[in-house]
Coordinates of C-alpha atoms in Angstrom, one line a residue:
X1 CA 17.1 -66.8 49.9
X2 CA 18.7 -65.5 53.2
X3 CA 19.5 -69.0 54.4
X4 CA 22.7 -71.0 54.2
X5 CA 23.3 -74.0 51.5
X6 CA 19.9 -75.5 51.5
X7 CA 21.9 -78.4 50.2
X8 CA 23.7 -78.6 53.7
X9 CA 20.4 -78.9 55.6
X10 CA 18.4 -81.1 52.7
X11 CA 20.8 -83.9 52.2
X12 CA 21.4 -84.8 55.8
X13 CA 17.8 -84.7 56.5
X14 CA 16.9 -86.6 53.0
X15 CA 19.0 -89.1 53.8
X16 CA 18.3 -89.6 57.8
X17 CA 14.4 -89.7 56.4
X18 CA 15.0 -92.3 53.7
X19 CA 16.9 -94.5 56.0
X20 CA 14.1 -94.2 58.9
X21 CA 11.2 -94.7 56.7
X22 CA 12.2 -97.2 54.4
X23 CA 9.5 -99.6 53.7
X24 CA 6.5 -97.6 55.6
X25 CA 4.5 -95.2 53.4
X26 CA 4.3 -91.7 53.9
X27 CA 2.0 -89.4 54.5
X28 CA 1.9 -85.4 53.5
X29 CA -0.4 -82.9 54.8
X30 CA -0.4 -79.0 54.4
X31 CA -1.6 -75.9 56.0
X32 CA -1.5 -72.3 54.7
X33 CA -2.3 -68.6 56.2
X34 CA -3.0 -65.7 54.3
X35 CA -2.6 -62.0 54.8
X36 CA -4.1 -58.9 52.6
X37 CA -3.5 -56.0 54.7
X38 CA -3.6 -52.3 53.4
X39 CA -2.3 -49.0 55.4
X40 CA -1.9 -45.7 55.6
X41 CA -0.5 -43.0 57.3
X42 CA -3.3 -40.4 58.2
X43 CA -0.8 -38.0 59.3
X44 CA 2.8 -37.4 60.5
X45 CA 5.6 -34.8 61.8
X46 CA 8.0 -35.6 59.1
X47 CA 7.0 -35.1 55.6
X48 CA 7.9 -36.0 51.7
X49 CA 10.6 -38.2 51.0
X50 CA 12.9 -39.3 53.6
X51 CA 16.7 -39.7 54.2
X52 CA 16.4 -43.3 53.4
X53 CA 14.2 -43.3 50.6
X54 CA 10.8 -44.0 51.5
X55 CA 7.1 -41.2 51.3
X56 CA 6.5 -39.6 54.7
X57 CA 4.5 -39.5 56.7
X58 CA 5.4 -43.0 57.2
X59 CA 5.1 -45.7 60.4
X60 CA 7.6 -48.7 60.7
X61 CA 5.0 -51.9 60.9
X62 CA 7.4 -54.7 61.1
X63 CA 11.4 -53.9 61.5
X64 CA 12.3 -57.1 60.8
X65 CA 10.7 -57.8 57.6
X66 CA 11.4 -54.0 56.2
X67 CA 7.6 -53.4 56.4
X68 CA 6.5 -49.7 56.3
X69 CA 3.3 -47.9 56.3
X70 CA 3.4 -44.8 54.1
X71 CA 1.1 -41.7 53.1
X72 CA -0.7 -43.5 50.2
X73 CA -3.1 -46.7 50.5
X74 CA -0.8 -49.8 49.8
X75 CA -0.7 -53.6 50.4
X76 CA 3.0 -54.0 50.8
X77 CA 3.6 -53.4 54.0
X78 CA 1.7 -56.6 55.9
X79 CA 0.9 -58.7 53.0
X80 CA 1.7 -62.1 53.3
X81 CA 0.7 -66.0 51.3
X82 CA 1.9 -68.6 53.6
X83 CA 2.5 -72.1 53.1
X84 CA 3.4 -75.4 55.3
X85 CA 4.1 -79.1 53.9
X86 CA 4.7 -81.8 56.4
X87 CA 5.7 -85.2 55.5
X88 CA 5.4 -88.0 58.3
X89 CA 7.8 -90.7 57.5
X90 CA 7.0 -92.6 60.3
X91 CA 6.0 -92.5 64.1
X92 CA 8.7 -91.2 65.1
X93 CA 10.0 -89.0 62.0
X94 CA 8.6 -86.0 59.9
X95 CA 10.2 -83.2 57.7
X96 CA 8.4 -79.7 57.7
X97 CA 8.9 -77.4 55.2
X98 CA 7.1 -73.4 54.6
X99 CA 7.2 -71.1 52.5
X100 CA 6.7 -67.6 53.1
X101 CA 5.7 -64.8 49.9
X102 CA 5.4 -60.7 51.4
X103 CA 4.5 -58.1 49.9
X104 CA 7.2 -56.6 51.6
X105 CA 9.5 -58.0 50.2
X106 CA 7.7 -57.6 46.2
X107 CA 6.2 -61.2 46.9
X108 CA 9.2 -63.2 46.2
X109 CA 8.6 -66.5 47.6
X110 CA 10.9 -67.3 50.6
X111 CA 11.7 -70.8 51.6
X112 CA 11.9 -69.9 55.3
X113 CA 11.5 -73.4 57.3
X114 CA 13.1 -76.8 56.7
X115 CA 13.5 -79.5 59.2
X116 CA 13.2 -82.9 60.7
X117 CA 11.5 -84.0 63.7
X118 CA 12.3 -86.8 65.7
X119 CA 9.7 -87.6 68.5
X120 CA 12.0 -89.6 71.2
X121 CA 9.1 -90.4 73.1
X122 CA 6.0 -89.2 74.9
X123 CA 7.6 -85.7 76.2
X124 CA 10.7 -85.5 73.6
X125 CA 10.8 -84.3 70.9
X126 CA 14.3 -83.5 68.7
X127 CA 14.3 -81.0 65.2
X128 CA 16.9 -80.5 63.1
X129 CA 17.5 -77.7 60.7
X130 CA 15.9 -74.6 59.9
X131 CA 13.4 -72.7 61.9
X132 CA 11.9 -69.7 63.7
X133 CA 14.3 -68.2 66.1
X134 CA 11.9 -68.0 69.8
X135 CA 12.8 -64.8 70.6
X136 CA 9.2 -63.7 71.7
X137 CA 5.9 -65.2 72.9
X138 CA 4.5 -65.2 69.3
X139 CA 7.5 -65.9 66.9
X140 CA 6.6 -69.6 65.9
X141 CA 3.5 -67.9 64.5
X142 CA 4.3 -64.5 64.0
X143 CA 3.7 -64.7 60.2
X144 CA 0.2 -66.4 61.0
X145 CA -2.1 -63.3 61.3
X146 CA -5.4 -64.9 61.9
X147 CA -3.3 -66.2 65.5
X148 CA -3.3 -63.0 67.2
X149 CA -5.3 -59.4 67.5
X150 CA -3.2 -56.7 66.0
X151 CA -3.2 -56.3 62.3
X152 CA 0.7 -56.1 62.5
X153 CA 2.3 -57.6 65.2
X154 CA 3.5 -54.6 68.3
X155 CA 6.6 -53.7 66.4
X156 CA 8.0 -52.0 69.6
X157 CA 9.0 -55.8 70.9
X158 CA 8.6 -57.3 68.1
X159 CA 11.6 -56.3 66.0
X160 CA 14.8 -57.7 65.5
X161 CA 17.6 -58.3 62.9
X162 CA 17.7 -62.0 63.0
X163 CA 14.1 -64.1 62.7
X164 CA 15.2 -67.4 61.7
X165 CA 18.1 -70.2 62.2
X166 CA 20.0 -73.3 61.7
X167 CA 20.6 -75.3 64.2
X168 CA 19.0 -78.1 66.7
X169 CA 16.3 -77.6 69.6
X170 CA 15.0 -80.3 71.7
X171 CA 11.2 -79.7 73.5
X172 CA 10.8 -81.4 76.6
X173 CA 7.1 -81.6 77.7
X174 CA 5.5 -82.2 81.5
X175 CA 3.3 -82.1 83.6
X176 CA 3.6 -80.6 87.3
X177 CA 0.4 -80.8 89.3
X178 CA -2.1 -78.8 87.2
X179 CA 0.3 -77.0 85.7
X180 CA 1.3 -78.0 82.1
X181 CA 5.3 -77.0 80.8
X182 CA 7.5 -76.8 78.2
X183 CA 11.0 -76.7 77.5
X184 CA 13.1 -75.6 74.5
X185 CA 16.3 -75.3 74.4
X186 CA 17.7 -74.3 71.2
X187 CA 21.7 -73.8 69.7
X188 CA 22.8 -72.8 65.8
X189 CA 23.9 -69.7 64.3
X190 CA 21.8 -67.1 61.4
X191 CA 23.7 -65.6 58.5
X192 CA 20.9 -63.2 56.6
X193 CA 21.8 -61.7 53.7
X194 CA 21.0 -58.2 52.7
X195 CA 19.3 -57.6 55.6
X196 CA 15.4 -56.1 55.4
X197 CA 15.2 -54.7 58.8
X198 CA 18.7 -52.9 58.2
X199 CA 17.4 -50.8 55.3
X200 CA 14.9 -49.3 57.4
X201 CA 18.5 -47.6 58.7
X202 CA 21.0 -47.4 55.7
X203 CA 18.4 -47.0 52.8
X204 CA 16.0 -48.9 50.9
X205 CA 18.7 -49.5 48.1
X206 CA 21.2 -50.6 50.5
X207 CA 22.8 -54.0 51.0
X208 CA 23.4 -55.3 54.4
X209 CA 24.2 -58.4 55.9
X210 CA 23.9 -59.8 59.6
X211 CA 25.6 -62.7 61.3
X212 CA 24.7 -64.3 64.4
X213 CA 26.9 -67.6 65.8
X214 CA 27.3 -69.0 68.9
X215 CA 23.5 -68.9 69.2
X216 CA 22.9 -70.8 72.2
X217 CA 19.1 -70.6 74.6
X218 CA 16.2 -71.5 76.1
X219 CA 12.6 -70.8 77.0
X220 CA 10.4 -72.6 79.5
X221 CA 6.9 -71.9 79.2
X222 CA 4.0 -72.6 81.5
X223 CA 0.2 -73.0 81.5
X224 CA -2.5 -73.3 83.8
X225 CA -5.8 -72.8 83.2
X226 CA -6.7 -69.1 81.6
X227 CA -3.1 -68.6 82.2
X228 CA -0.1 -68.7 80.2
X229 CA 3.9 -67.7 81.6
X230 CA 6.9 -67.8 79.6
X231 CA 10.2 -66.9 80.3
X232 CA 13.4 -67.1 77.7
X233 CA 16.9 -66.3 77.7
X234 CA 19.5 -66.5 74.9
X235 CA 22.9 -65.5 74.4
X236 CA 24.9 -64.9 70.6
X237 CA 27.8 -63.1 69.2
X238 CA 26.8 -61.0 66.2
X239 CA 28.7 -59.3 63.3
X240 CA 27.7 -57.3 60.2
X241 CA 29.2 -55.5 57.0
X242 CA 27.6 -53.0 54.7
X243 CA 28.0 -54.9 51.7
X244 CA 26.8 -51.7 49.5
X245 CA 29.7 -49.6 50.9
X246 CA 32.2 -52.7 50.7
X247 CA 32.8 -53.4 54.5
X248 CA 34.0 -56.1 56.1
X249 CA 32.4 -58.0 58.5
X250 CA 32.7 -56.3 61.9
X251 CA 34.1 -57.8 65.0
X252 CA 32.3 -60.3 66.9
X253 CA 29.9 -58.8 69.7
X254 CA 28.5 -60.3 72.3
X255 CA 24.5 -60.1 72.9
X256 CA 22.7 -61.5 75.9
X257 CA 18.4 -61.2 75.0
X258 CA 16.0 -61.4 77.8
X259 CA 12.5 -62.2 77.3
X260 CA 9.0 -62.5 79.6
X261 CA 5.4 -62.3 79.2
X262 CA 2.2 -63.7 80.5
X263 CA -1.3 -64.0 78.9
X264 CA -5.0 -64.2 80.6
X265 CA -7.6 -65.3 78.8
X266 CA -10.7 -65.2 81.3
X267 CA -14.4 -65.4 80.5
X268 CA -13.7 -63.4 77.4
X269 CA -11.5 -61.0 78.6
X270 CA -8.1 -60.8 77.7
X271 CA -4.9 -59.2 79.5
X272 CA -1.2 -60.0 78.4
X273 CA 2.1 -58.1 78.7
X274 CA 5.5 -58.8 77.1
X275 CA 9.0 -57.4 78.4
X276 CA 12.1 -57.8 75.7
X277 CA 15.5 -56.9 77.1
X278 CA 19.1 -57.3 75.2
X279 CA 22.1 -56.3 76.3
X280 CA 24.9 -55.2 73.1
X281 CA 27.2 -53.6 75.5
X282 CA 30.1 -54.9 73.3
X283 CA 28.1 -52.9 70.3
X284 CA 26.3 -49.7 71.6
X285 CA 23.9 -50.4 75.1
X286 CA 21.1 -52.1 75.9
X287 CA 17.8 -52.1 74.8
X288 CA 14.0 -52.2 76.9
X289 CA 11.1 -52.6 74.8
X290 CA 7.4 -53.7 76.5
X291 CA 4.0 -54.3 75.0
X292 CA 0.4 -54.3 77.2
X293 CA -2.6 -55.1 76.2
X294 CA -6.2 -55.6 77.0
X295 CA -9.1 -57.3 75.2
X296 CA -13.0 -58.3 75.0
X297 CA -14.9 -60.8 73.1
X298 CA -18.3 -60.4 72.5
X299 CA -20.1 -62.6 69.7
X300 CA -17.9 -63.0 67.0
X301 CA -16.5 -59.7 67.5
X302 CA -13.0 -58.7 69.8
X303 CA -11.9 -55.5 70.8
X304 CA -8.4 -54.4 71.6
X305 CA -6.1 -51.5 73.2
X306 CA -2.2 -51.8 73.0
X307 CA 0.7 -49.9 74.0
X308 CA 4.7 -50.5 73.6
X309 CA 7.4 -48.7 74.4
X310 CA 10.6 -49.1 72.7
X311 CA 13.6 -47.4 74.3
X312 CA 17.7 -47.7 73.9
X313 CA 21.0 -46.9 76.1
X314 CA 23.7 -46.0 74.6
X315 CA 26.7 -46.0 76.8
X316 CA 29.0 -42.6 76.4
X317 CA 31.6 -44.9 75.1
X318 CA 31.2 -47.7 72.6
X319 CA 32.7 -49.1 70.1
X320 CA 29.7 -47.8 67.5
X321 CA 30.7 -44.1 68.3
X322 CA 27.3 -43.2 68.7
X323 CA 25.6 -40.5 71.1
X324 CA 22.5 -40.8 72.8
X325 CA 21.6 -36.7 71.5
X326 CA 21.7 -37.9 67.2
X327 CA 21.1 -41.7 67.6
X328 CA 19.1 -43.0 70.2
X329 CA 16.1 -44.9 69.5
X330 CA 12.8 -44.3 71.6
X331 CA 9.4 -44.7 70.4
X332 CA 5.7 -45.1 71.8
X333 CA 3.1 -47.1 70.1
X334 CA -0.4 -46.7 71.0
X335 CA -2.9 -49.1 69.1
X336 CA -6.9 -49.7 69.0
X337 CA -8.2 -52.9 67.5
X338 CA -11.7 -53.8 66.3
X339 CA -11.6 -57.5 65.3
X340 CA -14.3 -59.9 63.4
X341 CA -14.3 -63.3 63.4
X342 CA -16.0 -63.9 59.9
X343 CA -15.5 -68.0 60.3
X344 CA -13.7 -69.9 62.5
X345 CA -10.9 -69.6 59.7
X346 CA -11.0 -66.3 58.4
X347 CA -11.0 -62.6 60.1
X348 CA -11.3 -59.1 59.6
X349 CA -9.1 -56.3 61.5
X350 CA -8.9 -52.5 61.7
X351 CA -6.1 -50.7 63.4
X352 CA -5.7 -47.5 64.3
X353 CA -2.1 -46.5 65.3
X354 CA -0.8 -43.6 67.5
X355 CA 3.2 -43.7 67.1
X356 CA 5.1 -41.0 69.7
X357 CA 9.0 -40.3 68.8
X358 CA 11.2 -39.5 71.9
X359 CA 14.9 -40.6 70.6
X360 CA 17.6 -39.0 68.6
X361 CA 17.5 -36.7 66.0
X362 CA 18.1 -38.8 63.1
X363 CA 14.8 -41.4 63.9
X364 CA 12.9 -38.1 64.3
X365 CA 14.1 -36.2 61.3
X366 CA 14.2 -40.0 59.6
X367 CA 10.8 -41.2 60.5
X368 CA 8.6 -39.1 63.5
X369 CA 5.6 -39.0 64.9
X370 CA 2.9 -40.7 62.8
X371 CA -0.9 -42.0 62.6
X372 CA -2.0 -45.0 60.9
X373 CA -4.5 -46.8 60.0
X374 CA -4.6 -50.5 58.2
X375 CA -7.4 -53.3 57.5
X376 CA -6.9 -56.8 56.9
X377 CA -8.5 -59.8 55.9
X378 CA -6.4 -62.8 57.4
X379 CA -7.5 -66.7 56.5
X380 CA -6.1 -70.1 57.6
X381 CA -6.7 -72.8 55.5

């Protein structure tokens, strides 16, 4: 699992739960999502087997989980079985737990959320533990396809070494005229060990693993309306070692990750826009990646155009030794979605995907240009 000790989140929690609910009677409910998603890539500017391993032409779907499109039908890629368990120990206490099975990742469940809630009040509310890291405007249900339009999530913004941590947020609710707002700020640190998104880099047989402390942030969000603005900053050291060429962890870096979007959902139209920003100037550069999009519902039915842009700095000098001519990253996604709402719980999806390489040499001689396309069937229950 590519969390710390479970046994250093479970037993505080346990015990903080059994002292706060002793003598009322609990109650347990669950959710779950489901996933089956099959792709392919209809054609591409890089062919046969790649430096790291993997059938071109081939598409990168989701960085973070490892998640790759390739030139024969498969399920791997953006597969998912989801589950949720939620235990309300009293009013003010509950402990949430989900577990997370890709076929990414050969279906190996992954216990990927534990924590306690403590709801201080009307507008308060504490967690402890575990959880999803709120880098962007969909992470807390990024694994939830059914949620949102795409098939796969715009891998252009969203992608990222680090998706979950441990550590303490506290939400503060409100209301300002007709606005309604949220706040989260957040602190912990992530240790994940051999890294997914790193073997879309050093090999599908590699080992890597990624460490980020000091992770301290927040994110205000606000909605009004058919609209919907958030805004979230957050700043970390990170470190990492190729474990599969015996490195040592690298020096601490410092990271400072930027993050905006907005969302209108009027009389069945639908416009939103994203902006992700980091700065790793301690590492490499900085980073720009942006997603637009534009929808229409129609009777059960939705229909979708996206496009991202992912693109990297690298300064002349950094401590990395890389060169903007072999290693820069820079990639366009363009995307059409039809979408059908076969129940209020279940939905069907069909993506076509137009990827455009612009960087280095090594991400075009690695992975290209491509074309994809993927179905899905996505459920809630």
């Amino acid at each position: 699992m590519n969390w710390l000790n479970p046994k250093q989140h479970a037993l505080p929690l346990l015990a903080c739960a059994l002292f706060a609910s002793s003598g009322q009677a609990a109650e347990f409910n669950w959710s779950g999502f489901l996933t089956l998603a099959a792709g392919k890539t209809l054609s591409g500017s890089v062919q046969g087997q790649n430096e790291v391993g993997i059938n071109c032409p081939c598409m990168i779907s989701d960085f973070s989980q490892s998640g790759v499109i390739d030139s024969s039908w498969d399920f791997a890629a953006d597969s998912k079985l989801g589950l949720q368990g939620n235990i309300q120990l009293s009013e003010q206490l509950s402990l949430t737990a989900q577990v997370v099975s890709r076929g990414a990742r050969d279906w190996d469940p992954n216990l990927e959320w534990v924590y306690a809630g403590w709801q201080l009040g009307d507008n308060d509310l504490l967690q402890v533990g575990r959880k999803r890291l709120p880098l962007f405007y969909y992470s807390e249900q990024q694994d939830v396809s059914f949620t949102y339009p795409w098939v796969h999530l715009p891998p252009q913004t969203y992608g990222w070494e680090a998706v979950n941590y441990n550590g303490i947020n506290w939400n503060h609710s409100f209301q300002a005229g007709d606005w309604s707002g949220l706040v989260n700020t957040f602190a912990g640190s992530e240790t994940r060990k051999d890294n997914d998104y790193m073997k879309i880099y050093n090999g599908i047989d590699s080992e890597t693993d990624t460490r980020w402390r000091k992770i301290i942030g927040a994110e205000v969000l606000m909605n009004r309306d058919w609209f919907e603005a958030r805004l979230m900053l957050m700043k970390s050291e990170t470190q990492s070692r190729l474990v599969s060429d015996n490195e040592d962890w690298s020096a601490p870096a410092e990271q400072m990750l930027f993050g905006a979007s907005g969302l209108v959902d009027y009389q069945d139209w639908i416009f939103s826009a994203e902006l992700f920003f980091s700065d790793r100037t301690e590492s490499y550069g900085r980073d720009l990646a942006y997603t637009l999009t534009t929808g229409k519902r129609l009777d059960g039915w939705a229909w979708y155009l996206t496009h991202g842009l992912y693109q990297q700095k690298i300064n002349a000098v950094n401590p990395l030794e890389l060169s903007t001519e072999a290693d820069q990253e820079k990639h366009r996604l363009s995307s059409a979605v039809v979408r059908f709402d076969v129940s209020t719980a279940a939905a069907v999806k069909i993506q076509l995907d137009h990827w455009q390489d612009g960087g280095g040499q090594w991400f075009k001689q690695t992975y290209g240009d491509a074309n994809a396309l993927s179905i899905s069937y996505d459920r809630v229950f």
